[in-house]
XYZ file of C-alpha atoms in Angstrom:
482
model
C 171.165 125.157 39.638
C 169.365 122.914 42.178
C 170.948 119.512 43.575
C 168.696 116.529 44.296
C 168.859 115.062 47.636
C 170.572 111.684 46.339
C 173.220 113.953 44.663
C 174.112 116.043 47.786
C 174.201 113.370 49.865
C 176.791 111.778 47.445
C 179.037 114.803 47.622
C 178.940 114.251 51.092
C 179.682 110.527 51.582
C 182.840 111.854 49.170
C 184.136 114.464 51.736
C 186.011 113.491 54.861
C 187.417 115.763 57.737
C 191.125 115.452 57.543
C 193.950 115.842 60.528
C 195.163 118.982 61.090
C 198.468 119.428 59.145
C 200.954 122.978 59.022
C 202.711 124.350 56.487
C 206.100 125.991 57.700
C 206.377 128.119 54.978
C 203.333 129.596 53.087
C 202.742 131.193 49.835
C 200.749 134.608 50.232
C 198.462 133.211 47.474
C 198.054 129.594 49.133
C 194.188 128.478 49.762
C 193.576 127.959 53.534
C 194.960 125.082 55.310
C 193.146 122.757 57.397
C 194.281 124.203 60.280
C 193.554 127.765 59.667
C 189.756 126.433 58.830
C 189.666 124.718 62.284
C 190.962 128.250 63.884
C 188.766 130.861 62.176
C 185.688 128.420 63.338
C 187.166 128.509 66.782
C 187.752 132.783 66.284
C 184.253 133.299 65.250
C 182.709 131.213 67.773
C 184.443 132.822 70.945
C 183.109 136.191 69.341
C 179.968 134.755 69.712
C 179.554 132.720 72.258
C 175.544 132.959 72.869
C 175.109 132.862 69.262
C 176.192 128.750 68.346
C 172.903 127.409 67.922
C 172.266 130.524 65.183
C 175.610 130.425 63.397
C 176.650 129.291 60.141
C 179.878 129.138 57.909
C 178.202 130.363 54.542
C 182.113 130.600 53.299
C 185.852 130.649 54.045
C 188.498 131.586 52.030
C 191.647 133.612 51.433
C 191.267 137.446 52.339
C 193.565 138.160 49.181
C 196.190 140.339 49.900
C 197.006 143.434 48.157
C 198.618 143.006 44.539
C 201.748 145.368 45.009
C 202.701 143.982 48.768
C 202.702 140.654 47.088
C 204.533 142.066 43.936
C 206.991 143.153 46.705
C 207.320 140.102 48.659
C 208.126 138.297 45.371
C 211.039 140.422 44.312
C 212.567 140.147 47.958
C 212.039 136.591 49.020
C 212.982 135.495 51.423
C 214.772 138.516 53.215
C 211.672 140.095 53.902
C 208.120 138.557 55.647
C 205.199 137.607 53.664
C 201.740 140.354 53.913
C 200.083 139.221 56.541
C 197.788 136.408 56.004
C 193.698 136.843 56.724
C 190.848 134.848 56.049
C 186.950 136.144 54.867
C 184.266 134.564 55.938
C 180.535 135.182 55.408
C 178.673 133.996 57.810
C 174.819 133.853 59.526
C 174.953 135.041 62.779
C 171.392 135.890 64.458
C 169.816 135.636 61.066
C 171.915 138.766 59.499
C 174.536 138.199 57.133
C 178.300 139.259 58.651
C 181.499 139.129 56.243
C 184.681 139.103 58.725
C 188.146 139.147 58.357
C 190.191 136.941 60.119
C 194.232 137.915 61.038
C 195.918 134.739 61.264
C 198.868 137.374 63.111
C 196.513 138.136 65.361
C 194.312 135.330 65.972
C 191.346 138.087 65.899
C 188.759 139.374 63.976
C 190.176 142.672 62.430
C 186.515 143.371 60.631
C 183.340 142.551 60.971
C 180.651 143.887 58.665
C 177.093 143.621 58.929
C 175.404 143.231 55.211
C 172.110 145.316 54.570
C 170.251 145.388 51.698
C 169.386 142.676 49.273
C 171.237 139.711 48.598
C 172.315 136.868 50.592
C 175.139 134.489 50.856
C 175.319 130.803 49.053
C 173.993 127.554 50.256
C 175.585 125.187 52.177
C 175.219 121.695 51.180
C 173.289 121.177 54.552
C 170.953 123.791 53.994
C 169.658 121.952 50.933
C 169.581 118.875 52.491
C 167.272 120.303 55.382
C 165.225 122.332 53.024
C 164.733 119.231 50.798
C 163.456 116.709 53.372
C 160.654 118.934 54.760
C 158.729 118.190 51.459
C 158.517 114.577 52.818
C 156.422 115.017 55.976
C 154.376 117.782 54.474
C 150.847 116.759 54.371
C 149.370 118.859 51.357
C 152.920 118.058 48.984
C 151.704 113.857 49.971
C 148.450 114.983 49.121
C 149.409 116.192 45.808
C 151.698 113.224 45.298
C 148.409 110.538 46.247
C 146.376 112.721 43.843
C 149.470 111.807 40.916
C 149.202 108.606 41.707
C 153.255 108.906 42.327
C 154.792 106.618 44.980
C 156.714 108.533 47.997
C 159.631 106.590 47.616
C 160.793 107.418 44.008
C 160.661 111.007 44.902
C 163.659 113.021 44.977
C 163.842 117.189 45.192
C 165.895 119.896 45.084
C 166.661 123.532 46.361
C 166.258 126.295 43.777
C 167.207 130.166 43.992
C 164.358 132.250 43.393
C 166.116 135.378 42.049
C 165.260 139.003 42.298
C 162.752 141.025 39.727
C 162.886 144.472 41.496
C 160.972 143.531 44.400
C 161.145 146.102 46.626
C 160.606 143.965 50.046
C 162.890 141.316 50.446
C 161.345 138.324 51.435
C 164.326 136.588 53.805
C 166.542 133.939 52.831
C 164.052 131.175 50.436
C 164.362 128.576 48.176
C 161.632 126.579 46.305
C 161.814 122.997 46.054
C 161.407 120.979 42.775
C 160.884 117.155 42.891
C 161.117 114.466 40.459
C 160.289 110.929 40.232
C 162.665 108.296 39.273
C 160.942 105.020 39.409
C 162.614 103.428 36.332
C 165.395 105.755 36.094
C 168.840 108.295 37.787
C 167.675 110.793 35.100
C 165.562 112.540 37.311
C 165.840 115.859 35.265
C 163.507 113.962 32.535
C 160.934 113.397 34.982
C 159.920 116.923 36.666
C 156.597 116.333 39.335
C 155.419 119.836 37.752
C 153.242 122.488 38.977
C 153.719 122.304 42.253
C 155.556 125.215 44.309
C 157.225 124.523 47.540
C 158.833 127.496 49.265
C 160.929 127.051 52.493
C 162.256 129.948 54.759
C 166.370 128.841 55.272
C 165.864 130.984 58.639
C 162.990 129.193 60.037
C 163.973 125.729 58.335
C 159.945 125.604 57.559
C 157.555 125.525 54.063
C 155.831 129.180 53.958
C 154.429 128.915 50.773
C 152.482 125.349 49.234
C 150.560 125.716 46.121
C 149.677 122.679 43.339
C 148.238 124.783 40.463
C 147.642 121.936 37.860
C 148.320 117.951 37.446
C 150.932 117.326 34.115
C 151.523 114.088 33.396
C 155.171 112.923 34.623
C 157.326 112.205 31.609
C 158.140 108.487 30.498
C 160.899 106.911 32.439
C 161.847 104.548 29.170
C 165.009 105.626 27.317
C 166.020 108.424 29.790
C 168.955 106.602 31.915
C 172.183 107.603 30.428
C 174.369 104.679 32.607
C 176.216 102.740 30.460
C 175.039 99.439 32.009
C 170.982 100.061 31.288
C 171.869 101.108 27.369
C 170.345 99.399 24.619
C 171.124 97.973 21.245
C 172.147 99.657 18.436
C 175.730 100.496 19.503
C 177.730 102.466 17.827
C 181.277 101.126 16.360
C 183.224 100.309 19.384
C 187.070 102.235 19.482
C 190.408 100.735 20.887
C 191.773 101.990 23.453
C 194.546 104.837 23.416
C 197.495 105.068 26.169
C 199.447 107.614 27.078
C 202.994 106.634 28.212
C 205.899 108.878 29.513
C 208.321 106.603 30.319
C 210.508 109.746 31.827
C 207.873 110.563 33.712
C 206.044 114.583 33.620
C 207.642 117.351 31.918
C 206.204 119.773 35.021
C 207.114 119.683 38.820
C 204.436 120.669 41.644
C 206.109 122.448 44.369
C 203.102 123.249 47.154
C 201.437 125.593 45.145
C 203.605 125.823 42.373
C 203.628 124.662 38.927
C 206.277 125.127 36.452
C 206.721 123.583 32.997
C 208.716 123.799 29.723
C 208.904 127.855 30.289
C 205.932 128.480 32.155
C 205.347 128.841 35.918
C 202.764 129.859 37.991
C 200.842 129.434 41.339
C 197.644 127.091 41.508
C 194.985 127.475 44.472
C 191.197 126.344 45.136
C 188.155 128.160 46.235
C 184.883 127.257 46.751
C 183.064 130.015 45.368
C 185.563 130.157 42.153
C 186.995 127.279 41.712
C 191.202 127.008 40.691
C 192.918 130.261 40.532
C 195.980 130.431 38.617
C 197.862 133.881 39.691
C 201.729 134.689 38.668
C 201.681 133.156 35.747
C 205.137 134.221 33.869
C 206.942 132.655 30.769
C 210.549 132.384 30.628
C 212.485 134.608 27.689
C 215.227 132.865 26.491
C 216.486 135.973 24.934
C 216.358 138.115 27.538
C 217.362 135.744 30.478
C 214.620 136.566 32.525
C 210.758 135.671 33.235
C 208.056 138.065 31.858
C 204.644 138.674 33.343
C 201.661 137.594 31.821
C 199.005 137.050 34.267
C 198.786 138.066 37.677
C 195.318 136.342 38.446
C 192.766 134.844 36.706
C 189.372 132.819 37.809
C 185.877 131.999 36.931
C 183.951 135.145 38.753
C 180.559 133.816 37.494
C 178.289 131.577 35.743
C 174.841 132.642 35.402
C 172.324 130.434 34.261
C 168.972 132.485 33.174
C 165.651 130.359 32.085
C 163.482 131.843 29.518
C 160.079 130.206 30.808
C 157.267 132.540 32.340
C 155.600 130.295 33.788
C 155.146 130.378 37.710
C 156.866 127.872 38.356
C 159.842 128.417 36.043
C 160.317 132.458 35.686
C 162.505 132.937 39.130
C 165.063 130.133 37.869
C 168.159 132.550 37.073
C 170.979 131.006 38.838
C 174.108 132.198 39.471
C 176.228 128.979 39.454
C 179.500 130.404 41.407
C 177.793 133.052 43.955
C 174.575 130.955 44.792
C 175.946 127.336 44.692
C 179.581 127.761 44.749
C 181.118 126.475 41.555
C 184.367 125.208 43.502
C 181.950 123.612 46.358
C 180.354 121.749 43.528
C 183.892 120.383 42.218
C 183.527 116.715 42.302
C 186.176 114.065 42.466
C 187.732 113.524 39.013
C 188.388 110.111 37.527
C 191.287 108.619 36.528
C 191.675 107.129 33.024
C 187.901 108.772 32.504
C 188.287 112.767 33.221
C 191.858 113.120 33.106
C 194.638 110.582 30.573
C 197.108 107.912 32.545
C 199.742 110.372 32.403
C 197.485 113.043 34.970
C 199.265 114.488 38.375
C 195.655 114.940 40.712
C 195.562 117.769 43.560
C 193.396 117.908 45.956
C 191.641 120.988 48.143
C 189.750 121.843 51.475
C 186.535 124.185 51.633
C 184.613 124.566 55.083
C 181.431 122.586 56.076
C 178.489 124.756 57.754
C 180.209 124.239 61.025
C 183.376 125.953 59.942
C 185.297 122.439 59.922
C 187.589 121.751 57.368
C 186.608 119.051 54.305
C 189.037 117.373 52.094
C 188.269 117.394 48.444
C 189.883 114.623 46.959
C 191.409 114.625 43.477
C 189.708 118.085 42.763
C 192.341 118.987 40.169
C 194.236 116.680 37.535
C 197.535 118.039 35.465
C 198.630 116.967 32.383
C 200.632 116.932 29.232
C 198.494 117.007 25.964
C 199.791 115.756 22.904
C 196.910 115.476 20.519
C 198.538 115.154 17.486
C 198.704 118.808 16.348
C 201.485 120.453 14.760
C 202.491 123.734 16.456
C 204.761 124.835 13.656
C 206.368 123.434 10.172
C 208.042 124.181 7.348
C 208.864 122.159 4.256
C 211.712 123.612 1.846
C 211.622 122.423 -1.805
C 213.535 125.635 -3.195
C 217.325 124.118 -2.143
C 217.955 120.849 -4.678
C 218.709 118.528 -4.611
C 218.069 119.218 -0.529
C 214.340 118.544 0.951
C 214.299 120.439 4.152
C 211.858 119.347 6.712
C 211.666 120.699 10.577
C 208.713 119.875 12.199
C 207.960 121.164 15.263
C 204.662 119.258 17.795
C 202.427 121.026 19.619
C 202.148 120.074 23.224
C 200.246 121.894 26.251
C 199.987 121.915 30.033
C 196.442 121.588 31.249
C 195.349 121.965 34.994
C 191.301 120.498 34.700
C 188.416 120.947 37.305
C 185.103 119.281 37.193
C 182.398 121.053 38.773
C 179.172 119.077 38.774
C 176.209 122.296 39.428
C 172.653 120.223 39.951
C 172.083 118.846 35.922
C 175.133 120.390 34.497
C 178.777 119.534 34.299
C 181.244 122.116 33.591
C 185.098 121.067 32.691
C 186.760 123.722 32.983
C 190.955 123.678 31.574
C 193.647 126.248 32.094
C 195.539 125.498 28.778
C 199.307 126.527 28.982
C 201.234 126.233 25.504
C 204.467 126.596 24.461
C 203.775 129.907 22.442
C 203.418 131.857 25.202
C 199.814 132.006 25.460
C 196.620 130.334 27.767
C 193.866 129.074 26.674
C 190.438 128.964 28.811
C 187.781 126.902 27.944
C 184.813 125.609 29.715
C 183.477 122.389 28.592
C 179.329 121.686 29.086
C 177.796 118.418 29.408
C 175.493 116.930 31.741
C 171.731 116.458 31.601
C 168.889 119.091 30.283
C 166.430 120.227 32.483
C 163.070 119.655 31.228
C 159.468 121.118 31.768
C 156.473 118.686 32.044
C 153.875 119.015 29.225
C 150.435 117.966 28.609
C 151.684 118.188 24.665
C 152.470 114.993 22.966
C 152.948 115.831 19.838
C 154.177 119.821 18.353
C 150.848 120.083 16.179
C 149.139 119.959 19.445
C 151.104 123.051 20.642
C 148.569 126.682 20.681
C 150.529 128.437 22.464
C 154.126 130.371 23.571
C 155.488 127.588 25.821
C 159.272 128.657 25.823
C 161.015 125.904 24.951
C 161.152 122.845 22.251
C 158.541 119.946 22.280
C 162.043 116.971 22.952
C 159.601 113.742 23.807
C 156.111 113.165 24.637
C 155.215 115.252 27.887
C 158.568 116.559 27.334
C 159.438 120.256 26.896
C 163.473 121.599 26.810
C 163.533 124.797 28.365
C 165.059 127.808 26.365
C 168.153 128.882 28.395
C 171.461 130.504 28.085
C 174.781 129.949 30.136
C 177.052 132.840 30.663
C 180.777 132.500 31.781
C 182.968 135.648 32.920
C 186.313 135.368 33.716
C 188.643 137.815 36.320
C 191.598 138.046 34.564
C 194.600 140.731 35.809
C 196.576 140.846 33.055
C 200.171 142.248 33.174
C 202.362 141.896 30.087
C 205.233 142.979 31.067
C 204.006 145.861 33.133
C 202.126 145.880 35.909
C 198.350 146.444 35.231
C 199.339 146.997 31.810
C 195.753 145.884 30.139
């Protein structure tokens, strides 16, 4: 989904280049270091040396290596030497799209494809910032704000991606822009400037496309800011507070990469398309002696977002969350006592900025014991007299959380590990709706399809659906097993 300007330039004030730093020994699984950002920028640039001033770092991450040459690393460490460790990158050179691998070994590019065809890489934070600020000193979009009667300064927008319907041209790297006016509120979401289209060209950094089709009245600012400090009487009842104490300190330990608790272990890493990637995960069989496979890799591989509005300017809005937007680039900083209990263990992670220079994520993930009361198993005895047999035993869980923060929408997504040997995923959704001006104020009024529910005067939610798929490479016991 899109970002408003104020929100990416948040994200931004958050992120700071860090030092370089080196790990001696690495994990084949490990996300990139600082350091190994800093040296595929400098790789790619000396390959290109005339083309700087048309180059962009679209993404960086981990070239996974191959499954088995891991498998066999694992089962020999440490008498033999990790697979060698590469890099992929996707990035703009000359305005065509080139996906590289980078040997670390080597210090070289070992590939470097050219993409035809359609589709294009995600957005960089930058790129929506640029794209967003041309609205600003374009005369017709002042025009059509003057005509509103809308004040410049309570304006914010935001880059949406356009989709494909089975065109069979492509029309370059686009976005249109959306704007909203706050003036009263930080719910911009409630207040859409609709019916007008913006497109820019990412390429050119220019508008190619202007068109205001029809004036809708803005929707009411009053009752839309959800901070805490601007709500309003009635309250609800008001709840104590709850703590979470372990006076021992965690039940897991975090070696680099690697988590282990009660009987599970397994390796955590970050990427910005995806998100946290949990691979290796094995429980320990007491029986046995010995840790079984469960789960040699699992991530989010998508989120797509598809609007159900035909309108023009609503029909293209099918976003794919991860691919488009990146749903680890839109992690945000979690906070303590707030996102994650007093008893949370917070990691943080590095993705690449346009330039190719490293950016420190803090506090991107948050571990934690969860006791919430349940009862895993129990068993109460009255057949033995004059004996009452009780054994009770409580249900407690290892969570690794990510918050991921996609334009209007928040997604909490846990990696649940219990004590029964199994995971559980789940992806929490909150955040704000995104809402379609009206001129209806009332449903009776309403003649026609308009693809959504009548919420508020001038106020129409949007049918849509969100759809999460998981990569999971599942081995039970056997490699590749289901």
């Amino acid at each position: 989904m899109a970002h408003s300007l104020k929100i990416l330039f948040f994200l931004f004030s958050i992120l700071s280049i860090i030092p370089l730093s080196h790990q001696l020994e690495q994990h084949p699984l490990d996300s990139l270091t600082p350091n190994e950002f800093i040296r595929v920028q400098a790789i790619v640039n000396q390959s290109h040396p005339t083309s700087t001033t048309n180059l962009t770092f679209q993404y960086i991450g981990l070239n996974e290596p191959d499954k088995h040459a891991v498998l066999s690393w694992l089962q020999n460490h440490p008498t033999t030497t990790p697979p060698r460790r590469q890099a992929f990158v996707v990035a703009r050179i000359n305005h065509q799209t080139h996906e590289l691998i980078i040997d670390f070994s080597r210090d070289d590019i070992v590939s470097d494809r050219i993409h035809h065809g359609f589709g294009y890489p995600s957005l960089t934070f930058q790129e929506e910032i640029d794209a967003n600020q041309l609205v600003f000193n374009h005369a017709p979009f002042l025009a059509a704000l003057n005509k509103r009667g809308l004040k410049l300064e309570e304006v914010v927008c935001g880059s949406f991606t356009v989709g494909w319907f089975g065109e069979t041209k492509q029309n370059g790297r686009v976005v249109k822009i959306m704007c909203y006016y706050l003036d009263g509120t930080v719910n911009l979401y409630m207040r859409p400037i609709e019916a007008i289209t913006v497109t820019v060209d990412l390429e050119a950094m220019k508008i190619n496309h202007f068109q205001d089709r029809l004036v809708v009245p803005v929707p009411k600012a009053a009752g839309t800011d959800y901070r805490e400090s601007k709500q309003k009487p009635p309250f609800g009842p008001e709840l104590k507070g709850i703590t979470v104490v372990q006076p021992d300190g965690p039940s897991f330990t975090i070696d680099g990469s690697r988590v282990r608790w009660a009987n599970w272990d397994f390796h955590l890493s970050f990427d910005a398309r995806v998100g946290p990637i949990v691979s290796l995960a094995s429980i320990y069989d007491t029986e046995k002696q010995e840790f079984r496979r469960v789960m040699y890799r699992g991530f989010v591989s998508e989120l797509f977002v598809p609007y159900m509005d035909l309108t023009e300017e609503w029909y293209y809005r099918t976003f794919f969350d991860a691919g488009e937007y990146g749903y680890g680039l839109c992690a945000v900083p979690l906070e303590p006592l707030r996102d994650c209990p007093a008893n949370a263990v917070y990691m943080g992670a590095y993705v690449a900025a346009q330039n190719g220079m490293p950016i420190e994520m803090p506090n991107v993930f948050c571990i934690f014991e969860r006791n919430a009361g349940d009862v895993m198993w129990r068993h109460t005895e009255t057949m033995i007299p004059p004996d009452l047999i009780t054994e009770v035993r409580p249900d407690m869980s290892l969570v690794v959380r990510m918050v991921s923060t996609v334009g209007n929408y928040d997604y909490i997504n846990d990696w649940e590990f219990k004590q029964i040997g199994s995971i559980k995923v789940t992806v929490g959704l909150t955040g704000l709706l995104e809402v379609r001006g009206s001129k209806y104020t009332h449903k009776d009024q309403i003649d026609e399809e308009v693809y959504g529910t009548l919420l508020a005067e001038n106020t129409l939610g949007a049918y849509h659906d969100h759809f999460i798929t998981y990569h999971l490479d599942l081995d039970v016991d056997v490699i590749g097993r289901l």
